[in-house]
XYZ file of C-alpha atoms in Angstrom:
597
model
C 76.784 15.893 -89.295
C 75.470 12.243 -89.596
C 77.750 12.201 -85.747
C 76.134 15.214 -85.319
C 72.515 14.814 -86.231
C 73.674 11.484 -84.002
C 74.611 13.049 -80.900
C 71.590 15.139 -81.480
C 68.682 12.202 -81.666
C 70.466 10.347 -78.804
C 69.753 13.681 -76.522
C 66.199 13.871 -77.728
C 65.379 10.164 -77.124
C 67.588 11.475 -73.867
C 65.631 14.099 -73.076
C 62.500 12.240 -73.620
C 62.588 9.855 -71.415
C 63.720 12.295 -68.871
C 60.349 14.432 -69.633
C 58.709 11.437 -69.259
C 60.315 10.291 -66.008
C 59.422 13.706 -64.500
C 55.129 12.960 -65.846
C 55.718 9.748 -63.896
C 57.374 11.681 -61.174
C 54.769 13.838 -61.064
C 52.289 11.098 -61.447
C 53.287 8.877 -58.948
C 53.245 12.369 -56.548
C 49.542 12.848 -57.400
C 48.580 9.336 -56.627
C 49.864 9.406 -53.205
C 48.408 12.715 -52.713
C 45.525 11.462 -53.694
C 45.963 8.138 -50.729
C 46.708 10.858 -48.361
C 43.782 13.036 -49.092
C 41.219 9.528 -48.509
C 42.637 9.677 -45.015
C 41.996 12.942 -43.861
C 39.469 14.388 -43.132
C 37.395 17.388 -44.980
C 39.249 20.340 -43.891
C 42.967 18.494 -43.839
C 45.904 18.661 -46.362
C 47.635 16.376 -48.201
C 50.617 14.065 -46.159
C 48.670 12.896 -43.242
C 49.658 9.995 -41.745
C 46.991 9.137 -39.038
C 43.349 9.421 -39.829
C 40.405 9.749 -37.801
C 39.579 5.934 -38.597
C 42.610 4.793 -37.049
C 41.707 6.182 -33.393
C 39.766 4.698 -30.576
C 39.258 6.204 -27.773
C 38.685 3.792 -24.477
C 37.280 5.939 -21.579
C 36.490 2.926 -18.900
C 40.046 3.076 -19.173
C 41.632 6.860 -19.845
C 43.177 6.241 -22.279
C 43.438 5.895 -27.016
C 44.896 3.919 -29.332
C 45.708 5.085 -32.613
C 46.935 1.907 -35.514
C 50.182 2.776 -37.149
C 52.610 1.205 -39.359
C 55.778 0.320 -38.363
C 58.249 2.257 -37.465
C 55.635 5.126 -37.263
C 56.444 7.926 -33.575
C 53.057 9.563 -32.269
C 52.792 12.759 -30.945
C 50.718 14.109 -29.098
C 49.095 17.846 -27.063
C 47.568 20.100 -25.460
C 45.214 23.043 -28.163
C 49.082 25.583 -27.706
C 50.593 22.511 -29.869
C 53.628 24.010 -27.174
C 55.053 20.732 -25.692
C 53.991 17.572 -27.496
C 54.824 14.881 -26.125
C 55.675 11.264 -27.162
C 53.394 8.737 -27.491
C 53.919 5.145 -26.061
C 53.757 2.302 -29.512
C 53.977 -1.847 -28.934
C 53.548 -4.168 -31.928
C 49.957 -5.798 -32.874
C 50.332 -8.304 -35.254
C 51.338 -6.502 -38.521
C 50.579 -2.950 -37.473
C 51.826 -1.173 -34.109
C 49.449 0.667 -31.323
C 50.313 3.959 -30.256
C 48.629 4.060 -27.212
C 47.858 7.714 -24.965
C 47.423 7.365 -22.062
C 44.759 10.792 -20.810
C 43.964 9.783 -16.993
C 45.988 13.454 -16.444
C 43.663 15.217 -18.006
C 41.204 17.134 -15.879
C 37.870 15.862 -16.578
C 35.815 18.235 -16.034
C 35.751 20.205 -18.682
C 36.261 20.477 -22.284
C 39.868 19.333 -23.501
C 41.613 20.029 -26.460
C 43.800 16.836 -28.143
C 45.961 17.050 -31.126
C 47.723 13.957 -32.332
C 50.362 14.282 -35.114
C 52.867 12.609 -36.683
C 56.507 12.262 -35.429
C 57.043 13.115 -38.877
C 54.697 16.078 -40.116
C 56.163 18.932 -39.264
C 53.289 21.008 -40.144
C 50.483 21.223 -37.662
C 47.656 21.436 -40.358
C 48.247 17.562 -40.478
C 47.656 16.973 -37.302
C 44.024 14.984 -35.564
C 42.406 17.187 -33.392
C 39.855 15.669 -30.470
C 37.560 16.920 -28.775
C 36.964 15.315 -25.514
C 33.568 15.925 -23.455
C 33.771 16.797 -19.442
C 32.297 14.046 -16.975
C 29.278 14.515 -14.889
C 29.761 16.814 -12.525
C 26.270 17.256 -11.502
C 24.763 14.761 -11.025
C 22.485 14.827 -7.772
C 19.047 12.158 -6.479
C 16.634 12.147 -4.588
C 14.370 9.976 -3.173
C 10.751 10.660 -3.362
C 7.349 9.278 -2.304
C 4.940 9.142 -4.934
C 5.306 9.367 -8.803
C 5.341 12.199 -9.419
C 7.404 14.813 -9.622
C 6.953 18.836 -10.204
C 8.905 20.175 -12.768
C 10.045 23.549 -11.169
C 11.761 24.258 -15.053
C 8.439 23.150 -17.153
C 6.099 23.611 -14.347
C 5.007 20.442 -15.567
C 4.909 16.724 -13.875
C 6.830 14.716 -14.223
C 6.171 10.884 -13.810
C 9.439 9.004 -12.735
C 9.026 5.211 -14.610
C 11.099 2.460 -14.530
C 11.379 -0.277 -17.136
C 9.735 -3.059 -15.953
C 13.195 -5.315 -15.582
C 14.951 -3.729 -13.683
C 14.278 -4.680 -9.462
C 13.260 -1.499 -8.631
C 10.084 -1.345 -10.471
C 7.949 -3.726 -8.068
C 8.398 -2.232 -5.101
C 9.375 1.860 -5.231
C 5.956 2.333 -4.672
C 6.205 0.819 -1.337
C 10.291 1.683 -0.670
C 10.336 5.016 -3.143
C 11.514 6.044 -5.981
C 14.670 7.613 -6.716
C 15.532 9.974 -9.203
C 18.335 12.352 -10.885
C 19.016 15.661 -12.145
C 21.643 17.945 -13.040
C 22.170 21.766 -13.488
C 20.339 24.174 -11.901
C 18.395 27.393 -12.054
C 17.437 27.743 -16.270
C 19.895 24.891 -16.467
C 18.541 22.345 -14.435
C 16.841 18.777 -16.149
C 16.020 15.656 -15.219
C 18.395 12.487 -16.074
C 15.803 9.645 -16.646
C 19.055 7.928 -18.563
C 18.760 4.823 -16.243
C 20.685 2.701 -18.175
C 23.827 5.040 -17.551
C 23.357 5.797 -14.438
C 25.692 2.571 -12.078
C 25.863 2.610 -7.789
C 27.810 1.367 -5.058
C 26.737 0.309 -1.867
C 29.461 2.356 0.142
C 32.680 3.284 -0.754
C 34.336 0.474 -1.331
C 31.174 -1.552 -2.782
C 31.682 -2.447 -5.982
C 29.814 -0.541 -9.139
C 26.210 -1.669 -10.286
C 24.451 -1.716 -12.822
C 21.195 0.828 -12.053
C 18.512 -2.307 -13.108
C 19.985 -4.170 -9.807
C 19.003 -1.145 -7.474
C 16.546 -3.016 -5.087
C 15.941 -0.221 -2.341
C 13.466 -3.146 -0.448
C 17.520 -4.655 1.073
C 18.284 -0.993 2.837
C 14.508 -0.630 4.548
C 14.849 -1.355 7.587
C 18.900 0.466 8.516
C 19.469 2.264 5.863
C 22.906 2.355 4.398
C 24.728 5.096 1.913
C 25.274 4.657 -1.889
C 26.598 6.707 -4.344
C 25.446 7.034 -7.636
C 27.755 7.916 -11.038
C 27.136 7.930 -14.907
C 28.836 4.977 -16.110
C 32.206 5.581 -18.013
C 31.107 5.607 -21.642
C 33.254 2.516 -22.746
C 35.665 1.758 -26.197
C 34.036 4.615 -28.723
C 35.582 5.362 -32.469
C 35.823 8.345 -34.019
C 33.572 9.315 -36.643
C 33.489 11.701 -39.495
C 31.552 14.892 -37.348
C 33.862 17.864 -36.877
C 33.035 21.683 -35.211
C 33.386 24.205 -37.020
C 37.374 24.916 -35.997
C 37.385 21.316 -38.175
C 37.706 19.570 -34.099
C 36.620 15.947 -33.992
C 33.363 16.053 -31.863
C 33.191 13.071 -29.496
C 30.081 11.560 -27.888
C 30.771 9.262 -25.044
C 32.931 10.306 -22.090
C 34.699 9.138 -19.184
C 32.541 7.621 -15.730
C 31.354 11.376 -13.780
C 31.474 12.699 -10.426
C 30.795 10.778 -7.573
C 27.172 11.204 -5.456
C 26.888 10.439 -2.186
C 22.680 9.671 -1.260
C 21.621 9.143 2.227
C 19.011 6.109 1.718
C 17.180 6.248 4.838
C 15.399 3.245 6.908
C 11.660 3.546 6.190
C 10.013 5.237 9.445
C 8.202 2.899 12.510
C 4.807 1.999 11.862
C 2.681 3.992 13.470
C 0.792 2.557 16.455
C -2.675 2.596 15.774
C -5.800 2.361 18.830
C -8.726 0.279 17.732
C -11.882 1.058 19.818
C -13.603 -1.794 20.229
C -17.163 -0.451 22.133
C -17.366 2.289 19.601
C -15.880 0.261 17.008
C -14.014 2.989 15.361
C -10.068 2.281 14.386
C -8.513 6.024 15.133
C -6.606 7.089 11.995
C -5.254 10.612 11.288
C -4.394 12.121 8.344
C -1.340 11.979 6.581
C -1.875 7.809 7.525
C -3.352 5.439 4.328
C -4.768 1.444 5.283
C -5.858 -1.323 2.949
C -7.644 -4.037 4.175
C -6.143 -7.451 3.286
C -5.545 -9.476 1.387
C -6.565 -7.895 -1.877
C -7.102 -4.165 -1.068
C -5.575 -0.780 -1.961
C -3.616 1.584 0.389
C -6.889 4.271 0.859
C -5.519 7.486 1.513
C -7.342 8.536 4.983
C -8.014 12.136 4.156
C -9.309 11.903 0.183
C -12.314 8.624 1.769
C -12.718 10.397 5.354
C -12.557 13.836 5.594
C -15.261 16.642 6.041
C -15.562 19.118 4.380
C -13.172 21.323 6.250
C -10.017 18.404 6.050
C -10.669 17.123 9.632
C -10.194 13.323 10.180
C -12.981 12.024 13.088
C -12.108 8.055 14.657
C -13.138 6.149 11.060
C -15.868 3.538 11.909
C -15.637 0.374 11.070
C -18.977 0.118 8.667
C -16.782 3.330 6.616
C -13.946 1.487 6.117
C -13.216 0.653 1.702
C -11.632 -1.958 -0.300
C -10.733 0.882 -2.299
C -11.245 3.805 -3.418
C -10.963 6.434 -6.089
C -10.841 9.912 -5.871
C -11.412 10.955 -9.221
C -14.242 8.469 -10.048
C -16.077 7.670 -7.212
C -18.072 4.642 -8.920
C -15.121 3.391 -8.604
C -14.965 3.208 -4.966
C -15.379 -0.240 -3.184
C -16.787 -0.202 0.308
C -15.302 -3.282 2.745
C -18.540 -4.655 4.041
C -17.735 -4.982 7.896
C -20.050 -8.290 8.820
C -18.399 -8.395 12.880
C -16.241 -11.019 11.406
C -12.728 -11.400 11.958
C -9.870 -9.366 9.475
C -6.683 -7.567 9.024
C -6.004 -4.322 7.850
C -2.391 -2.474 7.869
C -1.656 1.044 8.210
C 0.551 2.941 8.052
C 2.251 7.324 7.142
C 1.285 7.565 3.633
C 4.106 8.332 0.905
C 5.257 11.788 -0.138
C 7.309 13.652 -2.251
C 9.797 13.831 -0.210
C 9.829 10.859 0.986
C 8.424 7.424 0.911
C 5.445 6.230 2.992
C 6.261 3.980 6.607
C 7.099 1.137 7.787
C 2.473 -0.567 8.060
C 1.124 -1.210 11.640
C -0.574 -3.912 11.449
C -4.712 -4.250 12.870
C -6.532 -7.224 13.658
C -9.794 -7.141 14.620
C -11.243 -10.427 16.244
C -14.647 -11.187 15.976
C -17.168 -11.436 18.262
C -19.861 -13.865 19.633
C -23.360 -13.552 18.870
C -25.134 -11.399 20.919
C -27.495 -14.195 22.944
C -31.173 -13.911 24.598
C -30.297 -16.354 26.913
C -29.764 -15.576 30.388
C -31.294 -11.701 29.668
C -33.982 -10.090 31.649
C -35.543 -7.022 30.832
C -38.237 -4.877 32.530
C -40.360 -2.005 33.111
C -43.424 -1.371 34.018
C -46.230 0.772 31.992
C -47.410 3.653 32.227
C -43.074 4.394 32.033
C -41.936 5.595 35.425
C -38.596 7.237 35.451
C -38.611 6.386 38.644
C -38.097 2.647 38.284
C -36.675 2.953 34.375
C -35.902 -0.032 33.069
C -34.613 -2.961 34.597
C -30.935 -5.399 32.923
C -30.732 -8.022 34.000
C -28.054 -10.723 33.039
C -27.776 -14.009 34.186
C -25.298 -14.648 30.765
C -21.731 -15.949 31.805
C -20.780 -13.249 29.696
C -20.337 -9.465 30.379
C -23.142 -6.988 28.387
C -24.611 -3.829 28.221
C -27.204 -1.876 26.781
C -28.839 1.059 26.518
C -31.708 3.352 25.362
C -31.167 5.259 21.540
C -33.686 6.553 19.134
C -34.936 4.116 16.154
C -35.489 7.161 14.042
C -32.304 6.734 12.090
C -31.849 2.762 12.437
C -34.769 1.411 11.279
C -36.843 0.924 15.138
C -36.781 -2.432 16.008
C -38.234 -3.913 13.073
C -36.028 -3.261 10.628
C -33.329 -2.889 12.680
C -29.310 -1.397 11.315
C -26.926 -1.848 13.370
C -24.143 0.354 10.454
C -26.441 2.884 11.219
C -26.421 3.583 15.094
C -23.841 6.118 15.406
C -21.589 3.872 18.667
C -19.422 6.912 19.955
C -22.622 9.229 21.096
C -24.270 6.095 22.991
C -24.918 5.535 26.478
C -23.960 2.744 27.517
C -24.958 0.145 31.105
C -22.960 -2.318 31.949
C -24.163 -5.782 33.952
C -21.708 -8.035 34.687
C -21.645 -11.954 33.783
C -24.019 -13.627 36.241
C -25.124 -17.137 37.624
C -29.156 -17.542 38.645
C -27.421 -16.897 41.771
C -26.386 -13.288 41.804
C -27.622 -12.522 38.700
C -25.986 -8.664 37.599
C -28.866 -6.310 37.334
C -28.536 -2.632 35.762
C -30.891 -0.280 35.854
C -31.392 2.724 33.046
C -33.180 5.795 34.773
C -36.368 6.808 32.894
C -34.941 10.461 32.201
C -32.589 9.193 29.976
C -36.298 8.445 27.687
C -38.643 11.360 29.355
C -36.056 13.831 31.024
C -35.325 17.023 28.728
C -33.450 15.020 25.582
C -36.453 13.276 24.956
C -35.384 10.546 22.579
C -37.988 9.626 19.466
C -38.917 6.641 18.870
C -36.910 4.823 21.455
C -35.626 1.716 21.045
C -33.440 -0.102 23.618
C -29.722 -2.493 22.175
C -27.763 -3.880 23.918
C -24.611 -6.764 22.830
C -22.179 -8.684 24.048
C -19.523 -6.234 25.687
C -15.878 -6.009 24.158
C -12.878 -7.674 25.920
C -10.056 -5.254 26.271
C -6.197 -5.920 25.060
C -4.171 -7.083 27.777
C -1.513 -9.867 28.461
C -3.337 -12.831 29.088
C -6.136 -11.541 26.044
C -6.626 -10.034 22.625
C -8.136 -7.007 22.593
C -12.247 -8.615 20.717
C -14.788 -5.796 19.497
C -18.069 -6.009 21.202
C -20.764 -8.291 19.275
C -23.377 -7.208 17.104
C -26.882 -4.953 18.422
C -30.029 -6.807 19.182
C -33.013 -4.728 19.809
C -36.022 -4.291 21.156
C -39.169 -1.923 21.634
C -40.120 0.201 24.405
C -43.860 0.205 23.982
C -46.598 2.477 25.191
C -48.927 -0.706 25.542
C -48.564 -4.097 26.298
C -50.837 -6.637 25.167
C -51.269 -9.889 26.032
C -53.962 -12.212 24.470
C -54.683 -15.648 26.186
C -56.302 -18.142 24.064
C -55.647 -21.534 25.143
C -55.695 -25.506 23.342
C -57.549 -27.077 26.429
C -59.381 -23.893 27.816
C -58.875 -20.952 30.071
C -58.141 -22.759 32.769
C -56.235 -25.349 33.289
C -57.785 -28.764 34.423
C -56.688 -31.514 35.155
C -57.557 -34.600 37.764
C -56.011 -35.966 40.667
C -54.357 -38.913 41.245
C -53.311 -39.118 37.415
C -50.287 -37.646 35.671
C -51.612 -35.389 33.325
C -50.332 -32.105 31.417
C -52.110 -28.955 30.326
C -51.241 -26.526 27.769
C -51.589 -22.753 26.601
C -51.222 -21.002 24.064
C -50.344 -17.213 24.839
C -49.923 -15.190 21.321
C -48.489 -11.099 22.870
C -48.278 -8.291 20.283
C -45.222 -5.944 21.002
C -42.784 -8.148 22.500
C -39.286 -9.244 21.395
C -39.434 -12.661 19.737
C -36.687 -14.454 21.839
C -38.582 -13.261 25.143
C -38.013 -15.634 28.075
C -41.334 -15.222 29.900
C -41.126 -15.855 33.717
C -43.114 -17.959 35.566
C -43.883 -16.101 39.596
C -45.763 -19.431 41.283
C -46.601 -18.825 44.932
C -46.034 -22.003 47.849
C -46.492 -24.521 44.389
C -48.219 -27.340 45.372
C -46.215 -31.061 45.556
C -46.003 -32.040 42.025
C -46.656 -29.261 39.594
C -44.240 -28.111 37.406
C -45.265 -25.090 35.577
C -42.104 -23.941 32.381
C -42.934 -21.147 29.457
C -41.040 -21.645 26.204
C -39.538 -17.980 24.577
C -41.759 -15.991 21.836
C -41.138 -17.663 19.055
C -40.962 -15.258 15.684
C -45.113 -15.115 15.129
C -45.206 -13.270 18.868
C -46.500 -17.439 20.404
C -45.402 -18.793 23.020
C -46.748 -21.710 25.048
C -47.340 -22.017 29.195
C -46.487 -25.830 29.968
C -48.247 -27.119 33.422
C -47.738 -30.811 34.318
C -49.368 -32.790 37.284
C -48.079 -35.783 38.612
C -50.012 -38.005 40.224
C -49.425 -37.490 43.973
C -50.550 -33.785 42.959
C -52.706 -32.813 46.363
C -55.963 -31.229 45.129
C -55.906 -27.656 44.965
C -59.228 -25.132 43.842
C -57.560 -22.534 41.140
C -54.242 -22.389 41.516
C -53.077 -19.276 40.710
C -49.834 -18.975 38.876
C -48.043 -15.340 37.903
C -45.931 -14.862 33.960
C -44.197 -11.495 33.291
C -42.858 -11.438 29.864
C -40.749 -7.353 29.145
C -42.336 -6.179 32.157
C -45.974 -6.947 31.612
C -48.212 -9.872 34.235
C -50.621 -11.470 33.590
C -52.160 -14.013 35.645
C -53.062 -18.167 35.096
C -55.353 -20.543 37.158
C -54.743 -24.850 37.211
C -57.123 -26.482 38.511
C -56.972 -30.145 40.262
C -60.505 -31.763 40.804
C -60.584 -34.360 43.055
C -60.716 -38.113 41.850
C -64.503 -38.581 41.911
C -64.951 -41.224 45.018
C -65.225 -45.349 44.139
C -69.889 -45.614 45.053
C -70.044 -48.173 47.776
C -70.862 -51.736 46.766
C -75.098 -52.232 47.566
C -75.159 -54.890 50.165
C -78.305 -56.986 49.388
C -80.571 -57.742 52.484
C -80.410 -61.409 53.454
C -83.985 -62.965 53.158
C -86.241 -63.652 56.011
C -86.303 -67.481 56.624
């Protein structure tokens, strides 16, 4: 009994040991399962040896790398899981790395890749990855303006680039490159510029979009290729879809899109009319006054109510113009000075602006009164008209216009003259021996189209462009009144007649006050049969309407009784007189008679 009992106890002890060992093994298995469970996704089962945290997707190289234990073999397959292939395993320190080539996968559409350890027979233990497709539908366009109309949402889209991009500072001149994907209701503008890369030509090197400078290609144009760049390396996160497939964010480089960057259109040739003082600008053009003027759209600033553009006067140019806020407009002050302007074809939503045409306006000489004589008779004669005589070395132009709209003579405003409607008469440069004279017919003044408040204007004629000289615009005009009556009232500082005495050099003066005579007018002396030793001159009319006649005689001057001479100024002639008295005779000495003795 004791033996049996002992034996029974021994068996009982052994049974306890087996129970203990079983519990230990069960606990160990449970612990292992917990460790395995910690490496699984929320939907996975125990026993998985490959987890999301071990996987790195390299979109640029087209491979997937998995950290595995030494000796492990990784298998991968497509979504059908029919054909499992082995990944290449390489040593990497204490761990190994299994590398899966995914360059063979068609990335134009979504692809599900399954991964598992070779030792895992159940498909439930595998990790499935959703490889997103690359961007296939990227398209590129070029706009000359920063505002595009999004046809999908029917609202304007303002194109803006980061200030650190090379294109930022030149897009206004060379165009705005924009991108979009899809078509129809799925179309959208692609504004993730940091994800865009480009290369010049098919053999170029891919560079970030921020390095694109279209100004480089403005002269010749080029072919540029764009694409959405590769996402690089990506580690999986815990995000899965409804089927338990891991969701990725990145994708390989997108499909290349070829974009033809055309060279900028040639600059327009724009004519300057130096006589009309106009520039032949057209609709679709824009201009700016250098050095700091803004670009001004010709239609906005100069079109009439019908949108028609007439030649634009130099007096009506702008330095700044805002079609929405006239308070911001700034006129260019044209003062017959030299200035430069640029003209180009304005940008549109389909193309950038053209190259710029540089127009230099050369400043003219100032209009001079020297060498100019204007004459007419009163009452005004249709037959005689107005004679304009020019002995100045410059060619002149003269015309009759109405002073009603440009201030008349006293407050003449050259900027208000419509030079396109002025009938100019040309007087070429002349000399004293052979002056150049033109006559304005009286019918211009008193004909059917009577000129109201007539004034005469004259200026130095413009110079046309040639091989030997630059174009020069006409000078600023000077206005002269055409009076119905001219009065010359003579006052003198000596006497009404100059009276001098023979035998002694002397000078006499007559101060003449005029009305309705132009300032700067030059009196013309007419002295027929002038005696020897007499000199007669007159200065120009001063601002107070006065001029001085000077008469000088030499000691040898002859005796003349009431010598007459004429002074003509602006068609009005008045007679003046010089009298030279004989030198008194020296009395004979008185002879004292000799006394008779």
